CSV table of C-alpha atoms and ligand atoms in Angstrom, one decimal:
chain,number,residue,atom,x,y,z
A,15,MET,CA,8.4,1.1,-12.7
A,16,LEU,CA,7.1,0.3,-9.6
A,17,ILE,CA,4.5,2.8,-7.9
A,18,THR,CA,3.0,1.8,-4.6
A,19,PHE,CA,-0.1,3.4,-2.9
A,20,GLU,CA,0.1,3.8,0.6
A,21,GLY,CA,-2.4,4.8,3.5
A,22,ILE,CA,-5.0,3.6,6.1
A,23,GLU,CA,-8.4,1.8,5.3
A,24,GLY,CA,-10.7,3.8,3.4
A,25,SER,CA,-8.0,6.7,2.4
A,26,GLY,CA,-8.7,5.8,-1.3
A,27,LYS,CA,-6.0,4.0,-2.7
A,28,THR,CA,-8.1,1.1,-4.7
A,29,THR,CA,-10.1,4.1,-6.4
A,30,GLN,CA,-7.0,5.8,-7.3
A,31,ILE,CA,-5.2,2.9,-8.6
A,32,GLU,CA,-8.3,2.0,-10.8
A,33,LEU,CA,-8.5,5.7,-12.2
A,34,LEU,CA,-4.8,6.0,-13.0
A,35,SER,CA,-4.6,2.2,-14.3
A,36,ASP,CA,-7.4,2.9,-17.1
A,37,TYR,CA,-5.3,6.8,-17.8
A,38,LEU,CA,-1.6,5.0,-18.2
A,39,ALA,CA,-3.4,2.0,-20.5
A,40,GLY,CA,-5.0,4.4,-22.5
A,41,LYS,CA,-1.6,6.4,-23.0
A,42,GLY,CA,-0.5,3.0,-24.6
A,43,TYR,CA,1.8,2.1,-21.3
A,44,GLY,CA,1.6,-1.9,-20.4
A,45,VAL,CA,0.0,-2.0,-16.5
A,46,VAL,CA,0.3,-4.8,-13.9
A,47,LYS,CA,-2.3,-4.0,-11.4
A,48,THR,CA,-1.7,-5.8,-7.8
A,49,ARG,CA,-2.2,-5.7,-4.3
A,50,GLU,CA,-1.0,-6.7,-0.7
A,51,PRO,CA,-1.8,-8.8,1.2
A,52,GLY,CA,-2.6,-10.9,-2.1
A,53,GLY,CA,-1.7,-10.5,-5.2
A,54,THR,CA,-1.0,-14.2,-6.1
A,55,ARG,CA,-3.2,-17.3,-5.8
A,56,PHE,CA,-1.0,-18.3,-2.8
A,57,GLY,CA,-1.5,-14.9,-1.4
A,58,GLU,CA,-5.1,-14.2,-1.9
A,59,ALA,CA,-6.1,-17.6,0.0
A,60,LEU,CA,-3.9,-16.4,2.8
A,61,ARG,CA,-5.3,-12.6,2.7
A,62,GLU,CA,-8.8,-14.9,3.4
A,63,VAL,CA,-7.5,-16.3,6.3
A,64,LEU,CA,-5.4,-13.5,7.5
A,65,LEU,CA,-8.3,-10.6,7.4
A,66,ARG,CA,-10.7,-13.1,8.9
A,67,PRO,CA,-12.9,-10.9,11.5
A,68,GLY,CA,-12.5,-12.9,14.8
A,69,MET,CA,-9.5,-14.9,13.6
A,70,ASP,CA,-6.8,-15.0,16.8
A,71,VAL,CA,-3.8,-13.8,15.3
A,72,ASP,CA,-0.2,-13.4,17.2
A,73,SER,CA,1.6,-9.9,16.3
A,74,LEU,CA,4.8,-11.7,15.1
A,75,SER,CA,2.9,-14.6,13.4
A,76,GLU,CA,1.0,-11.7,11.3
A,77,LEU,CA,4.0,-10.3,10.2
A,78,LEU,CA,5.6,-13.5,9.0
A,79,VAL,CA,2.8,-14.5,7.0
A,80,PHE,CA,2.6,-10.6,5.4
A,81,MET,CA,6.4,-11.7,4.7
A,82,ALA,CA,5.6,-15.0,3.0
A,83,MET,CA,3.1,-13.6,0.9
A,84,ARG,CA,5.0,-11.1,-0.2
A,85,ALA,CA,8.1,-13.3,-1.2
A,86,GLN,CA,5.7,-14.8,-3.2
A,87,HIS,CA,4.2,-11.8,-4.7
A,88,VAL,CA,7.5,-10.4,-5.5
A,89,GLU,CA,8.7,-13.3,-7.2
A,90,GLU,CA,5.6,-14.3,-9.0
A,91,VAL,CA,4.1,-11.1,-10.3
A,92,ILE,CA,6.3,-7.9,-9.5
A,93,LEU,CA,9.8,-8.7,-10.2
A,94,PRO,CA,8.6,-10.6,-13.9
A,95,ALA,CA,6.6,-7.4,-14.9
A,96,LEU,CA,9.3,-5.3,-14.2
A,97,GLN,CA,11.9,-7.1,-16.0
A,98,ASP,CA,8.9,-6.9,-19.0
A,99,GLY,CA,8.9,-3.1,-19.0
A,100,LYS,CA,5.5,-3.0,-17.4
A,101,VAL,CA,4.0,-0.1,-15.0
A,102,VAL,CA,3.9,-2.1,-11.7
A,103,LEU,CA,1.2,-0.5,-9.7
A,104,CYS,CA,0.8,-2.0,-6.4
A,105,ASP,CA,-1.7,-1.1,-3.6
A,106,ARG,CA,0.4,-1.4,-0.8
A,107,PHE,CA,3.7,-2.6,-0.1
A,108,VAL,CA,6.8,-2.8,2.0
A,109,ASP,CA,5.8,0.9,4.1
A,110,ALA,CA,2.5,-0.9,4.9
A,111,THR,CA,4.6,-3.6,7.1
A,112,TYR,CA,6.3,-0.4,8.7
A,113,ALA,CA,2.9,1.1,9.3
A,114,TYR,CA,1.0,-1.5,10.5
A,115,GLN,CA,3.3,-4.1,12.3
A,116,GLY,CA,6.1,-1.5,13.1
A,117,TYR,CA,4.4,1.3,14.7
A,118,GLY,CA,0.7,-0.2,14.9
A,119,ARG,CA,1.8,-3.8,16.7
A,120,LYS,CA,5.3,-2.1,18.1
A,121,ILE,CA,7.3,-5.0,16.2
A,122,ASP,CA,10.8,-4.0,15.8
A,123,LEU,CA,11.4,-2.1,13.0
A,124,GLY,CA,14.9,-3.7,12.5
A,125,VAL,CA,13.3,-6.4,12.1
A,126,ILE,CA,11.0,-5.7,9.4
A,127,GLU,CA,13.6,-3.9,7.5
A,128,THR,CA,15.8,-7.0,7.2
A,129,LEU,CA,12.7,-9.1,6.2
A,130,ASN,CA,11.3,-6.8,3.9
A,131,ARG,CA,15.0,-6.7,2.1
A,132,LEU,CA,15.3,-10.2,2.1
A,133,VAL,CA,11.7,-11.0,0.4
A,134,THR,CA,11.9,-7.5,-1.9
A,135,LYS,CA,15.0,-9.0,-3.3
A,136,GLY,CA,16.4,-5.2,-3.2
A,137,ILE,CA,13.4,-3.9,-5.2
A,138,ARG,CA,12.1,-0.2,-4.3
A,139,PRO,CA,9.3,1.5,-5.4
A,140,ASN,CA,10.4,4.0,-7.6
A,141,LEU,CA,7.2,6.1,-6.7
A,142,THR,CA,4.7,5.8,-3.5
A,143,ILE,CA,1.5,7.4,-3.2
A,144,LEU,CA,0.2,8.1,0.2
A,145,MET,CA,-3.2,9.0,0.6
A,146,ASN,CA,-3.4,11.0,3.6
A,147,VAL,CA,-6.6,11.1,5.3
A,148,THR,CA,-7.8,11.3,9.2
A,149,ALA,CA,-8.6,7.6,10.6
A,150,GLU,CA,-12.3,9.0,11.3
A,151,ARG,CA,-12.5,10.0,7.6
A,152,GLY,CA,-11.2,6.8,6.4
A,153,LEU,CA,-13.1,4.4,8.8
A,154,LYS,CA,-16.1,6.2,8.0
A,155,ARG,CA,-15.8,5.5,4.5
A,156,LYS,CA,-14.8,2.1,4.9
A,157,ALA,CA,-18.0,1.4,7.3
A,158,ALA,CA,-20.5,2.9,4.6
A,159,ALA,CA,-18.7,0.6,1.9
A,160,SER,CA,-18.4,-2.5,3.2
A,161,ALA,CA,-17.9,-5.0,6.4
A,162,MET,CA,-15.0,-4.2,8.7
A,163,ASP,CA,-12.1,-7.1,8.4
A,164,ARG,CA,-10.0,-8.2,11.4
A,165,ILE,CA,-7.3,-5.4,11.3
A,166,GLU,CA,-10.2,-2.7,10.3
A,167,GLU,CA,-11.4,-3.7,13.7
A,168,GLU,CA,-8.8,-2.3,15.6
A,169,ASP,CA,-9.8,0.8,17.7
A,170,ILE,CA,-9.4,4.4,16.5
A,171,SER,CA,-5.9,4.9,18.2
A,172,PHE,CA,-4.3,1.9,16.5
A,173,HIS,CA,-5.4,3.4,13.1
A,174,GLN,CA,-4.3,7.0,14.1
A,175,ARG,CA,-0.8,5.5,15.1
A,176,VAL,CA,-1.0,3.8,11.7
A,177,LYS,CA,-1.7,7.4,9.7
A,178,LYS,CA,1.1,9.3,12.0
A,179,ALA,CA,3.4,6.3,11.2
A,180,TYR,CA,2.9,6.5,7.1
A,181,GLU,CA,3.3,10.7,7.7
A,182,LYS,CA,6.8,9.7,9.3
A,183,LEU,CA,8.1,7.4,6.6
A,184,ALA,CA,7.1,10.0,3.9
A,185,LYS,CA,9.3,12.8,6.1
A,186,GLU,CA,12.1,10.0,6.1
A,187,ASP,CA,12.0,9.6,2.4
A,188,PRO,CA,10.5,12.5,0.8
A,189,LYS,CA,12.1,11.7,-2.6
A,190,ARG,CA,10.2,8.6,-3.1
A,191,PHE,CA,6.7,9.6,-1.4
A,192,PHE,CA,4.5,12.0,-2.7
A,193,VAL,CA,1.9,13.1,-0.2
A,194,VAL,CA,-1.8,13.5,-1.4
A,195,ASP,CA,-4.5,15.0,0.2
A,196,GLY,CA,-6.9,12.0,0.3
A,197,SER,CA,-9.9,14.4,1.5
A,198,LEU,CA,-10.6,16.2,-1.9
A,199,LYS,CA,-12.8,14.8,-4.4
A,200,VAL,CA,-11.8,11.9,-6.6
A,201,GLU,CA,-11.2,13.4,-9.5
A,202,ALA,CA,-9.1,16.1,-8.0
A,203,ILE,CA,-6.7,13.7,-6.9
A,204,HIS,CA,-6.7,11.8,-9.6
A,205,GLN,CA,-5.6,15.1,-11.3
A,206,VAL,CA,-2.8,15.5,-9.0
A,207,VAL,CA,-1.7,12.1,-9.0
A,208,ARG,CA,-1.8,11.9,-13.1
A,209,GLU,CA,0.5,14.7,-12.9
A,210,LYS,CA,2.9,13.5,-10.7
A,211,VAL,CA,3.1,9.9,-12.6
A,212,GLY,CA,3.4,11.8,-15.6
A,213,ASN,CA,6.4,13.6,-14.4
A,214,VAL,CA,8.0,10.8,-12.7
A,215,LEU,CA,7.9,8.4,-15.9
A,216,LYS,CA,9.3,11.2,-17.7
A,217,SER,CA,12.3,11.6,-15.6
A,218,TYR,CA,12.9,7.7,-16.1
A,219,GLY,CA,12.5,7.9,-19.7
A,220,VAL,CA,9.8,6.0,-19.9
B,328,ATP,N1,-11.6,11.2,-2.5
B,328,ATP,C1,-12.6,10.8,-2.1
B,328,ATP,N2,-13.8,11.1,-1.4
B,328,ATP,C2,-14.7,10.5,-1.1
B,328,ATP,N3,-14.9,9.0,-0.8
B,328,ATP,C3,-14.0,8.5,-1.4
B,328,ATP,C4,-12.8,9.0,-1.9
B,328,ATP,N4,-12.0,8.2,-2.7
B,328,ATP,C5,-13.0,7.1,-2.3
B,328,ATP,N5,-14.0,7.1,-1.6
B,328,ATP,C6,-14.5,5.8,-1.2
B,328,ATP,O1,-14.4,5.7,0.6
B,328,ATP,C7,-14.3,3.9,0.4
B,328,ATP,C8,-13.0,3.5,0.4
B,328,ATP,O2,-12.2,4.0,-0.8
B,328,ATP,P1,-11.2,3.1,-1.5
B,328,ATP,O3,-11.7,1.6,-1.4
B,328,ATP,O4,-10.2,3.4,-2.6
B,328,ATP,O5,-9.9,2.8,0.0
B,328,ATP,P2,-9.0,2.1,-0.1
B,328,ATP,O6,-7.9,2.9,0.5
B,328,ATP,O7,-8.5,1.7,-0.9
B,328,ATP,O8,-9.2,1.3,1.6
B,328,ATP,P3,-8.7,-0.1,2.0
B,328,ATP,O9,-7.4,-0.2,2.9
B,328,ATP,O10,-9.6,-0.5,2.8
B,328,ATP,O11,-8.6,-1.2,0.9
B,328,ATP,C9,-15.2,3.9,-0.9
B,328,ATP,O12,-16.5,3.6,-1.2
B,328,ATP,C10,-14.7,4.8,-2.4
B,328,ATP,O13,-16.0,4.9,-3.1
B,329,MG,MG1,-8.3,-0.9,-1.0
């Protein structure tokens, strides 16, 4: 079972993954928590370079590095965990590339689709939870919490484009996406998320 969390910076993905992971573990599920970019030793090392403020990175180079990291992540972490019957909670995955590199940086969506298919070896999220907040709210939360990384430093219109892109992706695949109002309180969101996840697990008989 692969459950991915998507949404712009500061939308609350990591907060909700932590809560959901504890909840599922408490119910006896084997849970693997992971994230992109990163998730492996190789990927986490590249992540530091990729997100380093002030680093000059061409859009296509950025895309290819993200995809290289994803290939490693799928092979080393996600596939083995799925084969092991684990519930994998992944903080960003394939949709982030469409939203950021596709709609954000305007790279051809067909190229992204081809590369995604190659590096994921055909695995698809069973459920994708989209934390939906305005770019203003997300960035304000992040600015209050920590220093900005290279992608967070993009101007507000970039983040607005990414937010719209996520909404579009969700509309195109309503069966897989579950859109949550990320402006609600942390605990209220957790309740909604765990109810949805409970239903999906049940529907798969796990
Ligand atoms: N529902 C919420 N209401 C108010 N603040 C929240 C909410 N959810 C998370 N936060 C706070 O907002 C900040 C960003 O949350 P979090 O790190 O979970 O977002 P994220 O989507 O993982 O961001 P990033 O993409 O940068 O990793 C944190 O300081 C967190 O405590
Ligand atoms: Mg996070």
